[in-house]
Amino acid sequence: MKIKKGDKVKVEYEGKFESGEVFDSSKAHGNPLEFVVESGQVVPGFDKAIDGMEKGEEKEFKIEPKEGYGEHKDELKKEIPRDMLPKDQEPKEGMILMMQAANGQQFPAKIAKVEKDKITIDLNHPLAGKKLIFKVKVLEIEHDKGEGIESKI
């Protein structure tokens, strides 16, 4: 039977940039990726690409930014005073900082630029604006029995 919305699937995958550089894989994590189709656990383009696949099937597909991690947005770059960092922390371009929102939730921010009295942080997802190529093999499909996703979580 073919994969459809609500099915729980297990897949092996490898994600690459257009350059061929691998950025992620199930092999690197030591186990297959398991998720419920169209539940928001993976990017929309991944859900759409595996829809209709069958157990044992392999497929390679490209995901455009709008169906992946979104376009890169300049408005998500923010300047903050350098003295907001701990005195013993020397900021460097490319460094990832853990920031904290007013509600206490933590999120990563990449340092995009370091100046004498301020730093520019980039709050875009690291894969925003990138075209992604995935090679996927379906290992298992547990079909939704009409109970809905909520009853399985």
Backbone as a printed PyTorch tensor [residue, N CA C, xyz], in Angstrom:
tensor([[[ 0.8320, -1.2000,  0.0000],
         [ 0.0000,  0.0000,  0.0000],
         [ 0.8690,  1.2530,  0.0000]],

        [[ 0.3550,  2.2800, -0.5890],
         [ 1.0970,  3.5260, -0.7460],
         [ 0.9910,  4.4180,  0.4910]],

        [[ 2.0370,  5.2270,  0.7060],
         [ 2.0610,  6.1860,  1.8100],
         [ 1.0110,  7.2620,  1.5690]],

        [[ 0.2950,  7.5970,  2.6690],
         [-0.6790,  8.6840,  2.6060],
         [-0.6530,  9.4540,  3.9340]],

        [[-1.3340, 10.5750,  3.9590],
         [-1.4140, 11.4210,  5.1530],
         [-1.8440, 10.6050,  6.3690]],

        [[-1.1420, 10.8110,  7.4880],
         [-1.4720, 10.1290,  8.7310],
         [-0.7110,  8.8390,  8.9590]],

        [[-0.0650,  8.2990,  7.9200],
         [ 0.7140,  7.0700,  8.0760],
         [ 1.9960,  7.3640,  8.8550]],

        [[ 2.3920,  6.3940,  9.6710],
         [ 3.6820,  6.4820, 10.3600],
         [ 4.6810,  5.7420,  9.4800]],

        [[ 5.7710,  6.4270,  9.1110],
         [ 6.7480,  5.8140,  8.2160],
         [ 8.1390,  5.8180,  8.8340]],

        [[ 8.9450,  4.8930,  8.3500],
         [10.3460,  4.8080,  8.7450],
         [11.1450,  4.8150,  7.4520]],

        [[12.0760,  5.7810,  7.3300],
         [12.8610,  5.9140,  6.1020],
         [14.3430,  6.0790,  6.4090]],

        [[15.1630,  5.6030,  5.4730],
         [16.5800,  5.9610,  5.4580],
         [16.6730,  7.1480,  4.5170]],

        [[17.5380,  8.1100,  4.8380],
         [17.6510,  9.2730,  3.9570],
         [19.0600,  9.8380,  3.9880]],

        [[19.3610, 10.5890,  2.9470],
         [20.5880, 11.3730,  2.8840],
         [20.1960, 12.7130,  2.2770]],

        [[20.5610, 13.8000,  2.9540],
         [20.2710, 15.1440,  2.4600],
         [21.5470, 15.8130,  1.9950]],

        [[21.5000, 16.3900,  0.7740],
         [22.6810, 17.0490,  0.1970],
         [22.2960, 18.4340, -0.3090]],

        [[23.3200, 19.2880, -0.4060],
         [23.1630, 20.5630, -1.0960],
         [23.3710, 20.2980, -2.5810]],

        [[23.0740, 21.2940, -3.4250],
         [23.2720, 21.1340, -4.8700],
         [24.7330, 20.8680, -5.2140]],

        [[25.6470, 21.3030, -4.3480],
         [27.0790, 21.0790, -4.5680],
         [27.4700, 19.6130, -4.3810]],

        [[26.5580, 18.8240, -3.7780],
         [26.8560, 17.4230, -3.5020],
         [27.2800, 17.1830, -2.0650]],

        [[27.5190, 18.2590, -1.3110],
         [27.9210, 18.1350,  0.0920],
         [26.7540, 17.6100,  0.9220]],

        [[26.9970, 16.5340,  1.6820],
         [25.9740, 15.9390,  2.5410],
         [25.8550, 16.7820,  3.8110]],

        [[24.6250, 17.1890,  4.1520],
         [24.4100, 17.9670,  5.3750],
         [23.7290, 17.1580,  6.4680]],

        [[23.1070, 16.0310,  6.1090],
         [22.4270, 15.2160,  7.1140],
         [22.1110, 13.8470,  6.5170]],

        [[22.0260, 12.8400,  7.3890],
         [21.6260, 11.5060,  6.9330],
         [21.1810, 10.6710,  8.1210]],

        [[20.3410,  9.6890,  7.8450],
         [19.9120,  8.7790,  8.9060],
         [21.0990,  7.9440,  9.3810]],

        [[22.0310,  7.6590,  8.4800],
         [23.2270,  6.8880,  8.8410],
         [24.0420,  7.6360,  9.9040]],

        [[24.1610,  8.9610,  9.7470],
         [24.9120,  9.7700, 10.7140],
         [24.2500,  9.7460, 12.0910]],

        [[22.9210,  9.5980, 12.1160],
         [22.1870,  9.5530, 13.3840],
         [22.1400,  8.1380, 13.9580]],

        [[22.5420,  7.1530, 13.1640],
         [22.5830,  5.7750, 13.6380],
         [21.2610,  5.0330, 13.5780]],

        [[20.2220,  5.6840, 13.0680],
         [18.9370,  4.9990, 12.9280],
         [18.0630,  5.7100, 11.9060]],

        [[17.0680,  5.0080, 11.3750],
         [16.1850,  5.6210, 10.3760],
         [15.3420,  6.7460, 10.9820]],

        [[14.8230,  7.5870, 10.1160],
         [13.9180,  8.6590, 10.5210],
         [12.5100,  8.0890, 10.5710]],

        [[11.8200,  8.3320, 11.6930],
         [10.4560,  7.8620, 11.8740],
         [ 9.5650,  9.0760, 12.0900]],

        [[ 8.4690,  9.1760, 11.3480],
         [ 7.5690, 10.3190, 11.5070],
         [ 6.1840,  9.9980, 10.9570]],

        [[ 5.2170, 10.8340, 11.3240],
         [ 3.8520, 10.7170, 10.8190],
         [ 3.7160, 11.6890,  9.6520]],

        [[ 3.2870, 11.1870,  8.5100],
         [ 3.1860, 11.9790,  7.2830],
         [ 2.1900, 13.1330,  7.4570]],

        [[ 2.6320, 14.3150,  7.0430],
         [ 1.8600, 15.5610,  7.0870],
         [ 1.4350, 15.9560,  8.4980]],

        [[ 2.2960, 15.6840,  9.4720],
         [ 2.0120, 16.0800, 10.8560],
         [ 2.8860, 17.2570, 11.2810]],

        [[ 3.7130, 17.7600, 10.3570],
         [ 4.5880, 18.8810, 10.6920],
         [ 5.9270, 18.4590, 11.2680]],

        [[ 6.2240, 17.1770, 11.2670],
         [ 7.4880, 16.6930, 11.8190],
         [ 8.6520, 16.8550, 10.8550]],

        [[ 8.3680, 16.9520,  9.5590],
         [ 9.3960, 17.1880,  8.5400],
         [ 8.9280, 18.3650,  7.6850]],

        [[ 9.8220, 18.9210,  6.8790],
         [ 9.4470, 20.0550,  6.0300],
         [ 8.3910, 19.6150,  5.0120]],

        [[ 7.5130, 20.5350,  4.5830],
         [ 6.4210, 20.1810,  3.6670],
         [ 6.8690, 19.4760,  2.3850]],

        [[ 7.9870, 19.8860,  1.8120],
         [ 8.4650, 19.2680,  0.5780],
         [ 8.8250, 17.8030,  0.7450]],

        [[ 9.2940, 17.4290,  1.9360],
         [ 9.6350, 16.0330,  2.2220],
         [ 8.3510, 15.2060,  2.2730]],

        [[ 7.3420, 15.7190,  2.9960],
         [ 6.0430, 15.0420,  3.0620],
         [ 5.4740, 14.8180,  1.6670]],

        [[ 5.4710, 15.8740,  0.8470],
         [ 4.8930, 15.7850, -0.4980],
         [ 5.6390, 14.7730, -1.3620]],

        [[ 6.9630, 14.7360, -1.2360],
         [ 7.7730, 13.8520, -2.0800],
         [ 7.5690, 12.3750, -1.7590]],

        [[ 7.3180, 12.0390, -0.4960],
         [ 7.1550, 10.6140, -0.1620],
         [ 5.7120, 10.1430, -0.2930]],

        [[ 4.7780, 11.0830, -0.4430],
         [ 3.3710, 10.7190, -0.6160],
         [ 3.2340,  9.7840, -1.8210]],

        [[ 2.6210,  8.6410, -1.6120],
         [ 2.4130,  7.6860, -2.7010],
         [ 3.5230,  6.6600, -2.8650]],

        [[ 4.6290,  6.8090, -2.1140],
         [ 5.7030,  5.8090, -2.2050],
         [ 5.2630,  4.5210, -1.5040]],

        [[ 5.9620,  3.4240, -1.7920],
         [ 5.6610,  2.1280, -1.1990],
         [ 6.8770,  1.5890, -0.4540]],

        [[ 6.6430,  0.6210,  0.4250],
         [ 7.7230, -0.0150,  1.1780],
         [ 8.7650, -0.5620,  0.2110]],

        [[10.0440, -0.2530,  0.4850],
         [11.1470, -0.7230, -0.3410],
         [11.5050,  0.2260, -1.4720]],

        [[10.6220,  1.1740, -1.7670],
         [10.8620,  2.1120, -2.8700],
         [11.9390,  3.1320, -2.4990]],

        [[12.7500,  3.4820, -3.4900],
         [13.7820,  4.5070, -3.3310],
         [13.4870,  5.6510, -4.2860]],

        [[13.8570,  6.8590, -3.8620],
         [13.5570,  8.0350, -4.6740],
         [14.5340,  9.1510, -4.3170]],

        [[14.8860,  9.9510, -5.3280],
         [15.6850, 11.1510, -5.0900],
         [14.8430, 12.3410, -5.5370]],

        [[14.8250, 13.3980, -4.7270],
         [14.0090, 14.5630, -5.0480],
         [14.6640, 15.8420, -4.5270]],

        [[14.2680, 16.9560, -5.1440],
         [14.7850, 18.2720, -4.7600],
         [13.6790, 19.0590, -4.0680]],

        [[14.0460, 19.7520, -2.9900],
         [13.1010, 20.5990, -2.2690],
         [13.5560, 22.0480, -2.4040]],

        [[12.6850, 22.8840, -2.9390],
         [12.9540, 24.3170, -3.0610],
         [12.8170, 24.9590, -1.6780]],

        [[13.4800, 26.0960, -1.4480],
         [13.4210, 26.7450, -0.1320],
         [12.0090, 26.9480,  0.4210]],

        [[11.0550, 27.3510, -0.4290],
         [ 9.7040, 27.6190,  0.0800],
         [ 9.0150, 26.3620,  0.6160]],

        [[ 9.4490, 25.1750,  0.1830],
         [ 8.8980, 23.9100,  0.6710],
         [ 9.8370, 23.2510,  1.6860]],

        [[10.9500, 23.9430,  1.9810],
         [11.9280, 23.4270,  2.9340],
         [11.9360, 24.2790,  4.1940]],

        [[13.0370, 24.9840,  4.3950],
         [13.1950, 25.7960,  5.5990],
         [12.9270, 27.2700,  5.3510]],

        [[12.2950, 27.5840,  4.2190],
         [11.9320, 28.9620,  3.9060],
         [13.0560, 29.7130,  3.2270]],

        [[12.7040, 30.8900,  2.7270],
         [13.6930, 31.7730,  2.1140],
         [14.5220, 32.4190,  3.2160]],

        [[15.7350, 32.8070,  2.8890],
         [16.5840, 33.5360,  3.8310],
         [16.0400, 34.9560,  3.9350]],

        [[15.7630, 35.4210,  5.1520],
         [15.1550, 36.7400,  5.3560],
         [16.1340, 37.6750,  6.0610]],

        [[16.4650, 38.7830,  5.3850],
         [17.3850, 39.7620,  5.9710],
         [16.8490, 40.3520,  7.2660]],

        [[15.5190, 40.4590,  7.3890],
         [14.9470, 41.0380,  8.6110],
         [15.1710, 40.1590,  9.8440]],

        [[15.6490, 38.9370,  9.6380],
         [15.9720, 38.0650, 10.7690],
         [17.4290, 38.2090, 11.2080]],

        [[18.1090, 39.2150, 10.6660],
         [19.4450, 39.5670, 11.1450],
         [19.2740, 40.7370, 12.1000]],

        [[19.8390, 40.6260, 13.2870],
         [19.6740, 41.6390, 14.3290],
         [21.0360, 42.0400, 14.8820]],

        [[21.1600, 43.3180, 15.2020],
         [22.3740, 43.8070, 15.8580],
         [22.1190, 43.8560, 17.3560]],

        [[23.0890, 43.3630, 18.1150],
         [22.9980, 43.4380, 19.5750],
         [24.3080, 43.9920, 20.1080]],

        [[24.2520, 44.6910, 21.2510],
         [25.4910, 45.2100, 21.8440],
         [26.4200, 44.0520, 22.2130]],

        [[27.6830, 44.2350, 21.9390],
         [28.6690, 43.1840, 22.2230],
         [28.7290, 42.8670, 23.7110]],

        [[28.4580, 43.8760, 24.5480],
         [28.5440, 43.6420, 25.9950],
         [27.3810, 42.8000, 26.5380]],

        [[26.4520, 42.3810, 25.6660],
         [25.4040, 41.4430, 26.1010],
         [25.9640, 40.0330, 26.2660]],

        [[27.1190, 39.7770, 25.6550],
         [27.7640, 38.4680, 25.7900],
         [28.5680, 38.4300, 27.0820]],

        [[28.7350, 37.2430, 27.6510],
         [29.5960, 37.1270, 28.8300],
         [31.0050, 37.6390, 28.5070]],

        [[31.6350, 38.2920, 29.4670],
         [32.9630, 38.8930, 29.2600],
         [34.0010, 37.8680, 28.8040]],

        [[33.8670, 36.6190, 29.2570],
         [34.8570, 35.5920, 28.9130],
         [34.5680, 34.9190, 27.5640]],

        [[33.5280, 35.3480, 26.8730],
         [33.1740, 34.7370, 25.5840],
         [33.6040, 35.6530, 24.4440]],

        [[34.5480, 35.1650, 23.6330],
         [35.0520, 35.9310, 22.4890],
         [34.2270, 35.5680, 21.2550]],

        [[33.3870, 36.4940, 20.7610],
         [32.5500, 36.1740, 19.6050],
         [33.3550, 36.0430, 18.3160]],

        [[32.9840, 35.0590, 17.5040],
         [33.6250, 34.8380, 16.2040],
         [32.5260, 34.6020, 15.1730]],

        [[32.7550, 35.0860, 13.9430],
         [31.7920, 34.8580, 12.8660],
         [31.5840, 33.3590, 12.6730]],

        [[30.3230, 32.9670, 12.5250],
         [29.9850, 31.5570, 12.3390],
         [29.6510, 30.8360, 13.6330]],

        [[30.0200, 31.4180, 14.7700],
         [29.7470, 30.8130, 16.0740],
         [28.2330, 30.7810, 16.3150]],

        [[27.7560, 29.7290, 16.9530],
         [26.3390, 29.6090, 17.2970],
         [26.1700, 29.9410, 18.7780]],

        [[25.2890, 30.8880, 19.0450],
         [24.9660, 31.2710, 20.4210],
         [23.5850, 30.7330, 20.7700]],

        [[23.3770, 30.3830, 22.0160],
         [22.0320, 30.0370, 22.4700],
         [21.4570, 31.2970, 23.1050]],

        [[20.3680, 31.7790, 22.5160],
         [19.6950, 32.9790, 22.9930],
         [18.4450, 32.5450, 23.7520]],

        [[17.8780, 33.4960, 24.5250],
         [16.6690, 33.1790, 25.2740],
         [15.6210, 34.2530, 25.0320]],

        [[14.4250, 33.8190, 24.6520],
         [13.3010, 34.7310, 24.4190],
         [12.7120, 35.1550, 25.7600]],

        [[11.8630, 36.1710, 25.7350],
         [11.2260, 36.6800, 26.9500],
         [10.4290, 35.5920, 27.6690]],

        [[ 9.8930, 34.6270, 26.9170],
         [ 9.1070, 33.5420, 27.5250],
         [ 9.9830, 32.4090, 28.0640]],

        [[11.3080, 32.5610, 27.9500],
         [12.2310, 31.5600, 28.4700],
         [12.6750, 30.5170, 27.4620]],

        [[12.0350, 30.4850, 26.3020],
         [12.4010, 29.5050, 25.2730],
         [13.7690, 29.8450, 24.6980]],

        [[14.6160, 28.8250, 24.5590],
         [15.9480, 29.0230, 23.9940],
         [15.9350, 28.7180, 22.5050]],

        [[16.7940, 29.4340, 21.7660],
         [16.8930, 29.2360, 20.3210],
         [18.3090, 29.5770, 19.8750]],

        [[18.7880, 28.9210, 18.8040],
         [20.1410, 29.2000, 18.3120],
         [20.1790, 30.4500, 17.4360]],

        [[21.2930, 31.1590, 17.5020],
         [21.5300, 32.3230, 16.6430],
         [22.9830, 32.2560, 16.1840]],

        [[23.1870, 32.4380, 14.8990],
         [24.5320, 32.3940, 14.3240],
         [25.1010, 33.8070, 14.2780]],

        [[26.3570, 33.9600, 14.6860],
         [27.0120, 35.2640, 14.5950],
         [27.4130, 35.4860, 13.1420]],

        [[26.8370, 36.5380, 12.5360],
         [27.0970, 36.8420, 11.1290],
         [28.2260, 37.8510, 10.9680]],

        [[28.3910, 38.7500, 11.9570],
         [29.3950, 39.8060, 11.8470],
         [29.7900, 40.2610, 13.2460]],

        [[31.0810, 40.5070, 13.4420],
         [31.5840, 40.9850, 14.7300],
         [32.2430, 42.3420, 14.5200]],

        [[31.7920, 43.3320, 15.2850],
         [32.3940, 44.6610, 15.2550],
         [32.8390, 45.0170, 16.6650]],

        [[33.5000, 46.1620, 16.7970],
         [34.0670, 46.5640, 18.0870],
         [33.0250, 46.5960, 19.2050]],

        [[31.8840, 47.2440, 18.9500],
         [30.9030, 47.4150, 20.0140],
         [29.5710, 46.6880, 19.7860]],

        [[29.4590, 45.9620, 18.6740],
         [28.2150, 45.2330, 18.4060],
         [28.4900, 43.9820, 17.5770]],

        [[27.5370, 43.0600, 17.6530],
         [27.5990, 41.8690, 16.8060],
         [26.2660, 41.7500, 16.0640]],

        [[26.3220, 41.1630, 14.8800],
         [25.1110, 40.9080, 14.1050],
         [24.8310, 39.4160, 14.1840]],

        [[23.6230, 39.0870, 14.6490],
         [23.2280, 37.6780, 14.7290],
         [22.1980, 37.3860, 13.6390]],

        [[22.2220, 36.1590, 13.1520],
         [21.3130, 35.7150, 12.1000],
         [20.3840, 34.6660, 12.6960]],

        [[19.0890, 34.9680, 12.7190],
         [18.1060, 34.0650, 13.3100],
         [17.4390, 33.1420, 12.2880]],

        [[17.8820, 33.2040, 11.0350],
         [17.3690, 32.2890, 10.0160],
         [17.7970, 30.8630, 10.3430]],

        [[16.9820, 29.8910,  9.9500],
         [17.3840, 28.4900, 10.0710],
         [18.6360, 28.3110,  9.2110]],

        [[19.6100, 27.5230,  9.6460],
         [20.8340, 27.3330,  8.8500],
         [20.5830, 26.8460,  7.4180]],

        [[19.4700, 26.1750,  7.1670],
         [19.1730, 25.6790,  5.8220],
         [18.2010, 26.5830,  5.0560]],

        [[17.8500, 27.7350,  5.6290],
         [16.9480, 28.6720,  4.9410],
         [17.6050, 29.1620,  3.6550]],

        [[16.8060, 29.2610,  2.6010],
         [17.2920, 29.7630,  1.3190],
         [18.0340, 28.7470,  0.4780]],

        [[18.1570, 27.5230,  0.9720],
         [18.9250, 26.5040,  0.2500],
         [18.0060, 25.4920, -0.4380]],

        [[18.4150, 25.0790, -1.6390],
         [17.7470, 23.9800, -2.3320],
         [18.3600, 22.6980, -1.7830]],

        [[17.5130, 21.7590, -1.3950],
         [17.9720, 20.5280, -0.7580],
         [17.6200, 19.3250, -1.6250]],

        [[18.5500, 18.3920, -1.7030],
         [18.3350, 17.1670, -2.4740],
         [18.3520, 15.9940, -1.4970]],

        [[17.2990, 15.2000, -1.5260],
         [17.1960, 14.0450, -0.6380],
         [17.1250, 12.7580, -1.4430]],

        [[17.8020, 11.7460, -0.9200],
         [17.6860, 10.3820, -1.4340],
         [17.0430,  9.5980, -0.2910]],

        [[15.9120,  8.9570, -0.5750],
         [15.1180,  8.3100,  0.4690],
         [14.7910,  6.8710,  0.0910]],

        [[14.7960,  5.9920,  1.0990],
         [14.3180,  4.6160,  0.9250],
         [13.2960,  4.3550,  2.0270]],

        [[12.1030,  3.9220,  1.6360],
         [11.0390,  3.6220,  2.5960],
         [11.2840,  2.2350,  3.1870]],

        [[11.4200,  2.1670,  4.5130],
         [11.6590,  0.8980,  5.1970],
         [10.3760,  0.2860,  5.7400]],

        [[ 9.5250,  1.1300,  6.3360],
         [ 8.2820,  0.6310,  6.9440],
         [ 7.1760,  1.6580,  6.7710]],

        [[ 5.9500,  1.1650,  6.6710],
         [ 4.7640,  2.0210,  6.6330],
         [ 3.7470,  1.4300,  7.6020]],

        [[ 3.3110,  2.2320,  8.5640],
         [ 2.2220,  1.8250,  9.4600],
         [ 1.0370,  2.6980,  9.0660]],

        [[ 0.0690,  2.1050,  8.3810],
         [-1.0430,  2.8820,  7.8330],
         [-1.9650,  3.4020,  8.9270]],

        [[-2.4000,  4.6400,  8.7490],
         [-3.3620,  5.2720,  9.6530],
         [-4.6810,  4.5150,  9.5210]],

        [[-5.2200,  4.0900, 10.6450],
         [-6.4570,  3.3000, 10.6230],
         [-7.6900,  4.1870, 10.8030]],

        [[-7.5480,  5.4770, 10.4760],
         [-8.6820,  6.3850, 10.5700],
         [-8.9180,  6.9360, 11.9590]],

        [[-8.0040,  6.6330, 12.8940],
         [-8.1530,  7.1300, 14.2600],
         [-7.6430,  8.5540, 14.3790]],

        [[-6.8850,  8.9920, 13.3740],
         [-6.3200, 10.3330, 13.4170],
         [-4.9890, 10.3380, 14.1220]],

        [[-4.1980, 11.3030, 13.7900],
         [-2.8560, 11.4300, 14.3510],
         [-2.9110, 11.6370, 15.8530]],

        [[-3.8650, 12.4400, 16.3260],
         [-3.9260, 12.8010, 17.7420],
         [-4.0040, 11.5730, 18.6460]],

        [[-4.6990, 10.5280, 18.2090],
         [-4.8570,  9.3470, 19.0480],
         [-3.5940,  8.5050, 19.1140]],

        [[-2.6350,  8.7850, 18.2330],
         [-1.4070,  7.9890, 18.2040],
         [-0.2630,  8.6620, 18.9420]],

        [[-0.4310,  9.9370, 19.2600],
         [ 0.6810, 10.6820, 19.8710],
         [ 0.5380, 10.6740, 21.3710]]])
